[in-house]
mmCIF file of C-alpha atoms in Angstrom:
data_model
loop_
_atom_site.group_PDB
_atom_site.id
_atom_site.type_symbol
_atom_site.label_atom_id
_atom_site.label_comp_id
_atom_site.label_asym_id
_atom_site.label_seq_id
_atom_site.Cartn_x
_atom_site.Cartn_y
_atom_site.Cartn_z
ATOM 1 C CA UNK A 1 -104.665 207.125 -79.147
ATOM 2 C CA UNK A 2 -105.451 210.257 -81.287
ATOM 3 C CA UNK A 3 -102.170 212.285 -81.032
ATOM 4 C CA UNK A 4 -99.598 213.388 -78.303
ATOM 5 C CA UNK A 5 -100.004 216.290 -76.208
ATOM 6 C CA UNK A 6 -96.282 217.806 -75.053
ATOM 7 C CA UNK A 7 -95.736 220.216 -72.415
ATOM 8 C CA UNK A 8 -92.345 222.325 -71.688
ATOM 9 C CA UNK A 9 -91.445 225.112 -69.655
ATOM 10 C CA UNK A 10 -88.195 226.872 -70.840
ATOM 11 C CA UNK A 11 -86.390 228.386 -68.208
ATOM 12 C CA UNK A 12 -83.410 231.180 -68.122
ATOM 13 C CA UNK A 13 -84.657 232.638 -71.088
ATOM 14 C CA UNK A 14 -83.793 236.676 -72.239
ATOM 15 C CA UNK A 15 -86.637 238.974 -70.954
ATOM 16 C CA UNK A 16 -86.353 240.504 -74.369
ATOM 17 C CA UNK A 17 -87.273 237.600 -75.999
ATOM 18 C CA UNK A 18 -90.164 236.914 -74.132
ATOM 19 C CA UNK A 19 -91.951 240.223 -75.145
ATOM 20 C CA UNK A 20 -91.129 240.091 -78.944
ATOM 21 C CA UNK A 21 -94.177 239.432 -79.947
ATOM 22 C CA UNK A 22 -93.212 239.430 -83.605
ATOM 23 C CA UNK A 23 -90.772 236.946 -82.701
ATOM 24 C CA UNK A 24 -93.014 234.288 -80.687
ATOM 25 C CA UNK A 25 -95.737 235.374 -83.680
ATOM 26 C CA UNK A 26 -93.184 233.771 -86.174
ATOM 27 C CA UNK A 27 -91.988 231.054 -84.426
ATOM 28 C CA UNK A 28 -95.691 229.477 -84.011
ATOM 29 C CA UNK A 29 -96.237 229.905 -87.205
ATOM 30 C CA UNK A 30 -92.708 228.364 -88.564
ATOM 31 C CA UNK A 31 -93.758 225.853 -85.500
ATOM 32 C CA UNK A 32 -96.308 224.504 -87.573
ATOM 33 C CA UNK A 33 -94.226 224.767 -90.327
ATOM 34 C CA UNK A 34 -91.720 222.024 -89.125
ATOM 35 C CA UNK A 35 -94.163 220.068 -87.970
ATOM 36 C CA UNK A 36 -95.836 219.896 -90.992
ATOM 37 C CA UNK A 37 -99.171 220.907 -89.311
ATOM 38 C CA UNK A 38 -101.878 222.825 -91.231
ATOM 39 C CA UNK A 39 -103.453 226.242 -89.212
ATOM 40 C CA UNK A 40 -106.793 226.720 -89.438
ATOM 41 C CA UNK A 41 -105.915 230.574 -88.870
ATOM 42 C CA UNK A 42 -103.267 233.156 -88.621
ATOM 43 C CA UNK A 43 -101.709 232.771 -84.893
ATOM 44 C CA UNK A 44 -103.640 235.221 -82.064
ATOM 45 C CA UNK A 45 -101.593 236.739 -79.444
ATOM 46 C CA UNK A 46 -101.572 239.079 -76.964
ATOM 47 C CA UNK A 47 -98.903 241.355 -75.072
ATOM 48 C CA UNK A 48 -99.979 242.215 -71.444
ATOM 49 C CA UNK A 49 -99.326 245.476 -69.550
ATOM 50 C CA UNK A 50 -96.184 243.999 -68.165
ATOM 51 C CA UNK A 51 -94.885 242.638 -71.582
ATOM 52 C CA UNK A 52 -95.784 239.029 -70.872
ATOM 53 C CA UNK A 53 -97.226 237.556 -74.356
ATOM 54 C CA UNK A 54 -99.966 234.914 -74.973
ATOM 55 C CA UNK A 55 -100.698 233.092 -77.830
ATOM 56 C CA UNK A 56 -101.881 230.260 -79.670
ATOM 57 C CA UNK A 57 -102.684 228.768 -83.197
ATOM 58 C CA UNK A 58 -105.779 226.527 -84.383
ATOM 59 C CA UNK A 59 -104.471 223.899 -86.193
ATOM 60 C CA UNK A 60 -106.455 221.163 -87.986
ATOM 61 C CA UNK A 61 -104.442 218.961 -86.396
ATOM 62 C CA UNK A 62 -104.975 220.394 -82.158
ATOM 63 C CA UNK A 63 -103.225 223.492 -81.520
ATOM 64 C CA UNK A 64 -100.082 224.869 -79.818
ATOM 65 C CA UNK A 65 -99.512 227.937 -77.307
ATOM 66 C CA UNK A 66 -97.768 229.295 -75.792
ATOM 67 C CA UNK A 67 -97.290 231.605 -72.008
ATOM 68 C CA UNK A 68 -94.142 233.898 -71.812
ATOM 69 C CA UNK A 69 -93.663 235.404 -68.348
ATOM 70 C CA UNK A 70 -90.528 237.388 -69.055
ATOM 71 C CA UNK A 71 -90.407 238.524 -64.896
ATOM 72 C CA UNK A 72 -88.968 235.148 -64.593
ATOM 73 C CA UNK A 73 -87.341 234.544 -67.682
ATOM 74 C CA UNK A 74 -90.032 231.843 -68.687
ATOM 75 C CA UNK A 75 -92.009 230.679 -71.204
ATOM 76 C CA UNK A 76 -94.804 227.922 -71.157
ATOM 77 C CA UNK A 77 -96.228 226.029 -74.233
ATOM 78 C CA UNK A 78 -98.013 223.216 -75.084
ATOM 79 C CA UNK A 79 -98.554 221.203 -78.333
ATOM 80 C CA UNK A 80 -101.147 218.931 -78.726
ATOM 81 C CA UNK A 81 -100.806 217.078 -82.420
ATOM 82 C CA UNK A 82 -103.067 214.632 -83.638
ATOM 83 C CA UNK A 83 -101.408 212.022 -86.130
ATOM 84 C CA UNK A 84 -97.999 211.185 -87.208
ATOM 85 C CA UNK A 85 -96.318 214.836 -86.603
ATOM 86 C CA UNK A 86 -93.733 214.905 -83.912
ATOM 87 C CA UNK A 87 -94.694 217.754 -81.491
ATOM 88 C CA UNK A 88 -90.606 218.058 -80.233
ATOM 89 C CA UNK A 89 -90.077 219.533 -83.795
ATOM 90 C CA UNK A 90 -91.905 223.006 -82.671
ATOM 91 C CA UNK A 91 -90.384 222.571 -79.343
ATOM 92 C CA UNK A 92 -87.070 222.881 -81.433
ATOM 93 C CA UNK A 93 -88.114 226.167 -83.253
ATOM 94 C CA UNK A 94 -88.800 227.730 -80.145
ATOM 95 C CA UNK A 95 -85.484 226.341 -78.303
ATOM 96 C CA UNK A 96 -83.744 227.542 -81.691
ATOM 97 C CA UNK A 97 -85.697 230.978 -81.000
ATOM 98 C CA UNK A 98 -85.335 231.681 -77.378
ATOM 99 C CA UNK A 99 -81.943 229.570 -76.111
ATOM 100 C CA UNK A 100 -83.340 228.593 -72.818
ATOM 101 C CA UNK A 101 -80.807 228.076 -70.187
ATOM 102 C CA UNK A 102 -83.118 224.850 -69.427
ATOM 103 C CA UNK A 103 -86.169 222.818 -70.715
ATOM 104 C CA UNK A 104 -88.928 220.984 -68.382
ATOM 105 C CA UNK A 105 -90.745 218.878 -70.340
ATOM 106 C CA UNK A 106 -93.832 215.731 -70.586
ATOM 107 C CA UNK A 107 -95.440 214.398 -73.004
ATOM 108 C CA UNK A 108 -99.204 212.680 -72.530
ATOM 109 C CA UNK A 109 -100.511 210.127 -75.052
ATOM 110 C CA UNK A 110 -104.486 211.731 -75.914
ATOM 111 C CA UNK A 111 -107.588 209.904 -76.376
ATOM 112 C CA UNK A 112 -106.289 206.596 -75.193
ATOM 113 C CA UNK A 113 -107.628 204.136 -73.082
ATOM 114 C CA UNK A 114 -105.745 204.538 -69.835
ATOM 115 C CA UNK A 115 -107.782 202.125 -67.973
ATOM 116 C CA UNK A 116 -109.348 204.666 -65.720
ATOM 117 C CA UNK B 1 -94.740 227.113 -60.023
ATOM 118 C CA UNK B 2 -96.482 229.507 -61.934
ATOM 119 C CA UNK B 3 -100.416 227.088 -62.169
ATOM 120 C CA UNK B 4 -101.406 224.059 -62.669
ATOM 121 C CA UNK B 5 -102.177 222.616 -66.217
ATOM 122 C CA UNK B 6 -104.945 220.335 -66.262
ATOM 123 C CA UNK B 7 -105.272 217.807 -69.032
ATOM 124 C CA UNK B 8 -108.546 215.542 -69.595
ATOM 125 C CA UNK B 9 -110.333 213.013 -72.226
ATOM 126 C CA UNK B 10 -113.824 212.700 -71.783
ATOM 127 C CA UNK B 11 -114.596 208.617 -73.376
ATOM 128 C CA UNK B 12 -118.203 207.729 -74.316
ATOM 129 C CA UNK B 13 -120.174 211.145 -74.831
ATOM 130 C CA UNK B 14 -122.719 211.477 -77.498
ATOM 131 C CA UNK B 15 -121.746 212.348 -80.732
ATOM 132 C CA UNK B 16 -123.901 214.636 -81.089
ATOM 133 C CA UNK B 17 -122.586 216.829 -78.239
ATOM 134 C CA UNK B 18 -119.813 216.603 -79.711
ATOM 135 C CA UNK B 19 -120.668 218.534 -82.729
ATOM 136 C CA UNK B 20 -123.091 221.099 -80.725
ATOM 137 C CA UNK B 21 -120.510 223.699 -81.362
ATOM 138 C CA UNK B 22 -123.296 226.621 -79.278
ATOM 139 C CA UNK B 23 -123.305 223.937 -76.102
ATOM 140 C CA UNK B 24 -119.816 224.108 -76.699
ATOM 141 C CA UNK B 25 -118.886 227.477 -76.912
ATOM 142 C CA UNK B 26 -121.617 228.165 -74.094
ATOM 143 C CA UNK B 27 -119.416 225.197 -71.838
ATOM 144 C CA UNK B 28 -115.767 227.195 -72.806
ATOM 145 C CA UNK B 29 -117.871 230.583 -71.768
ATOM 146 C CA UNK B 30 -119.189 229.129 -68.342
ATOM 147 C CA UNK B 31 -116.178 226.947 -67.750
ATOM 148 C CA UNK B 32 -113.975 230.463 -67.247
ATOM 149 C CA UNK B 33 -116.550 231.946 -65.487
ATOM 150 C CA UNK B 34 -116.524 229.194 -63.165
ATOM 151 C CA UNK B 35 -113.066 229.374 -62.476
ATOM 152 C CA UNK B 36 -113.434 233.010 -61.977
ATOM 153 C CA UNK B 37 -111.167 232.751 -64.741
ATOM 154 C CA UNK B 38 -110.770 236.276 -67.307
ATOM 155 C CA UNK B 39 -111.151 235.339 -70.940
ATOM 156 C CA UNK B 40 -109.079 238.261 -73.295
ATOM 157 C CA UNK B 41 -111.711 237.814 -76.001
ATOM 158 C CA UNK B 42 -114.904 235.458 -77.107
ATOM 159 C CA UNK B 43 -114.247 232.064 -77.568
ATOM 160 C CA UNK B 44 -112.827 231.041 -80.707
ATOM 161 C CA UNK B 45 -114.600 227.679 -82.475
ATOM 162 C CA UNK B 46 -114.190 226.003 -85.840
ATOM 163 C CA UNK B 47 -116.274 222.824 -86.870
ATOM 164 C CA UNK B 48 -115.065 220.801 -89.308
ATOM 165 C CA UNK B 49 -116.678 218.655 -92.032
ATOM 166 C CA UNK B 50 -117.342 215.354 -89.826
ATOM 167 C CA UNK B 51 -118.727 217.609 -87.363
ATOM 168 C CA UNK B 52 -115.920 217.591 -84.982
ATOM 169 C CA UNK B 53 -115.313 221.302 -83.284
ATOM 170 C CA UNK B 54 -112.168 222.405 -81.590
ATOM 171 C CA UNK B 55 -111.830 225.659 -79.722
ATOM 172 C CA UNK B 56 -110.005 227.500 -77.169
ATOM 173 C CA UNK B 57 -110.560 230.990 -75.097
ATOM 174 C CA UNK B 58 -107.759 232.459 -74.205
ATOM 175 C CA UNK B 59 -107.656 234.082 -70.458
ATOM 176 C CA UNK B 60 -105.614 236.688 -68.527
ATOM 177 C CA UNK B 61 -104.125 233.543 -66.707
ATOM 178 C CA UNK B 62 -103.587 231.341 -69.744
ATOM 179 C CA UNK B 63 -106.551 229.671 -71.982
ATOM 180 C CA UNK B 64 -108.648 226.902 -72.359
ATOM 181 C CA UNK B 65 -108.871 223.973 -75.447
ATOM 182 C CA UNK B 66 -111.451 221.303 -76.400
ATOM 183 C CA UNK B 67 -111.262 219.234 -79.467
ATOM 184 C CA UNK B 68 -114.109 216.963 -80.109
ATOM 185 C CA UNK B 69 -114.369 213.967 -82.211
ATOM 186 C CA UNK B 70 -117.770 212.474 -82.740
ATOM 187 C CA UNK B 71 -116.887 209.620 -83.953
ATOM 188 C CA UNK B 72 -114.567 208.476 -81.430
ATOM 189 C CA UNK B 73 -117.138 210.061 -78.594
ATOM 190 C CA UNK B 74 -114.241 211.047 -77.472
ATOM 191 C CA UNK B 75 -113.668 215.032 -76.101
ATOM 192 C CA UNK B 76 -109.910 216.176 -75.282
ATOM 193 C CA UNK B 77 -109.532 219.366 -73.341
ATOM 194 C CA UNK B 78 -106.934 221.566 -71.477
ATOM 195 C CA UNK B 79 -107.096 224.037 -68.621
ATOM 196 C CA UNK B 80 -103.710 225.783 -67.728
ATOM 197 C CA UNK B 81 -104.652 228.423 -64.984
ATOM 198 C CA UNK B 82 -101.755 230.610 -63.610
ATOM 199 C CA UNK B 83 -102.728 231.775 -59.627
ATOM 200 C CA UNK B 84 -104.958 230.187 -57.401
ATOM 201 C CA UNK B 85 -107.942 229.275 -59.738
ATOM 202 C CA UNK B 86 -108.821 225.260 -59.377
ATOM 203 C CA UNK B 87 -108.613 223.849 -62.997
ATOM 204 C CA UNK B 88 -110.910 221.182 -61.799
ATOM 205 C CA UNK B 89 -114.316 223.648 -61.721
ATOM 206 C CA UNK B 90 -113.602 223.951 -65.437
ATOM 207 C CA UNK B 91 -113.514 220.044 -66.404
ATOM 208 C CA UNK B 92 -116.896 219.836 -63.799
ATOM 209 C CA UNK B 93 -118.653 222.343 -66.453
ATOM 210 C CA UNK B 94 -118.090 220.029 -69.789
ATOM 211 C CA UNK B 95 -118.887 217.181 -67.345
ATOM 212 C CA UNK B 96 -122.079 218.071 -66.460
ATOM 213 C CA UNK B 97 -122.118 219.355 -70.273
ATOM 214 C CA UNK B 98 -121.278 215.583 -71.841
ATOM 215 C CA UNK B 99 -122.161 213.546 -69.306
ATOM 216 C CA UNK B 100 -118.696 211.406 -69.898
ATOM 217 C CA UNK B 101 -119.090 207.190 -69.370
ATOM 218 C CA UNK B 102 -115.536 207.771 -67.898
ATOM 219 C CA UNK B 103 -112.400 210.493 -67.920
ATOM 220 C CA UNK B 104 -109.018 210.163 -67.946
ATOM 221 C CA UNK B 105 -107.400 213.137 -66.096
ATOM 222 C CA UNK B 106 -103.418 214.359 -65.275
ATOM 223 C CA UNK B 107 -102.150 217.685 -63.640
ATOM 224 C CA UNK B 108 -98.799 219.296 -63.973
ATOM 225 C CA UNK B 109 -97.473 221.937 -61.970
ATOM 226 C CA UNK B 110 -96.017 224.692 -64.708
ATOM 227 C CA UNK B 111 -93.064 226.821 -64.289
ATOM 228 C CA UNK B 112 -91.661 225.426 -61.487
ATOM 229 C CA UNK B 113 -88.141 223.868 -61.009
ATOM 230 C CA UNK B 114 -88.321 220.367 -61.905
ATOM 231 C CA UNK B 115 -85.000 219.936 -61.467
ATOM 232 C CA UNK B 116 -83.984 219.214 -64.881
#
């Protein structure tokens, strides 16, 4: 195994939110923070017509994104870490962030033999 | 559900595809195309001092990631396509890329209920 790879959707979450770009901007990059993950580069994003936002950042260590669909209150991300770092600690910034009225959420070991 | 978010480890592909960052960035390039997938920008690719690459493009219905590691011959990816694109034309492209000794593979449905 290499690292983990998490998933979540976060449901119910302010429209608003979901197009701050600013605010999803900082919370990648404090979402590395926490996780004590290095960036190999500033975030990237981008804000669609409809104020949906997508973004990621590079990290040494994988990467995370993340998907905001703010029509149905949603955002998407995934962080895949490689190492020690616990991937549920960016999970948190964003949770602290955008107060979801619900998480969905899997995790996937990486680079593992799975038998298959 | 909002797409499908394809996850996949390529086991036993030659290091040095691995570190052929233009056969990678070509495979990211053709890999949306196949999909009929829209990439927002170039892809974006960083090798690092082993010679391991990782990458992503990021698309109007989400992105794509590889990170390589030569000396595991070992390449992870991800595919998370919103709408009706098929995830699994995009793994085919690196496939017939790497030519894999074996792939591990999972799908998850994003954005949708799970009842949680």
């Amino acid at each position: 195994m290499i690292g983990r790879h998490l998933l979540a959707d976060f449901f119910e979450v302010a429209p608003e939110h979901l197009k701050d770009l600013p605010l999803l901007e900082e919370s990648l990059r404090q979402a590395a923070a926490r996780c004590a993950l290095t960036p190999l580069a500033p975030p990237v994003l981008y804000r669609f017509e409809g104020g949906g936002v997508t973004g990621f950042i590079l990290l040494s260590e994988s990467h995370i994104s993340i998907h905001t669909y703010p029509e149905l209150g949603l955002l998407a991300m995934d962080v895949f870490s490689c190492g020690p770092a616990n991937p549920e600690a960016a999970l948190d910034v964003f949770r602290e962030a955008l107060n979801p009225g619900r998480i969905w959420k899997a995790i996937h070991p990486r680079g593992r033999d799975h038998g298959g």
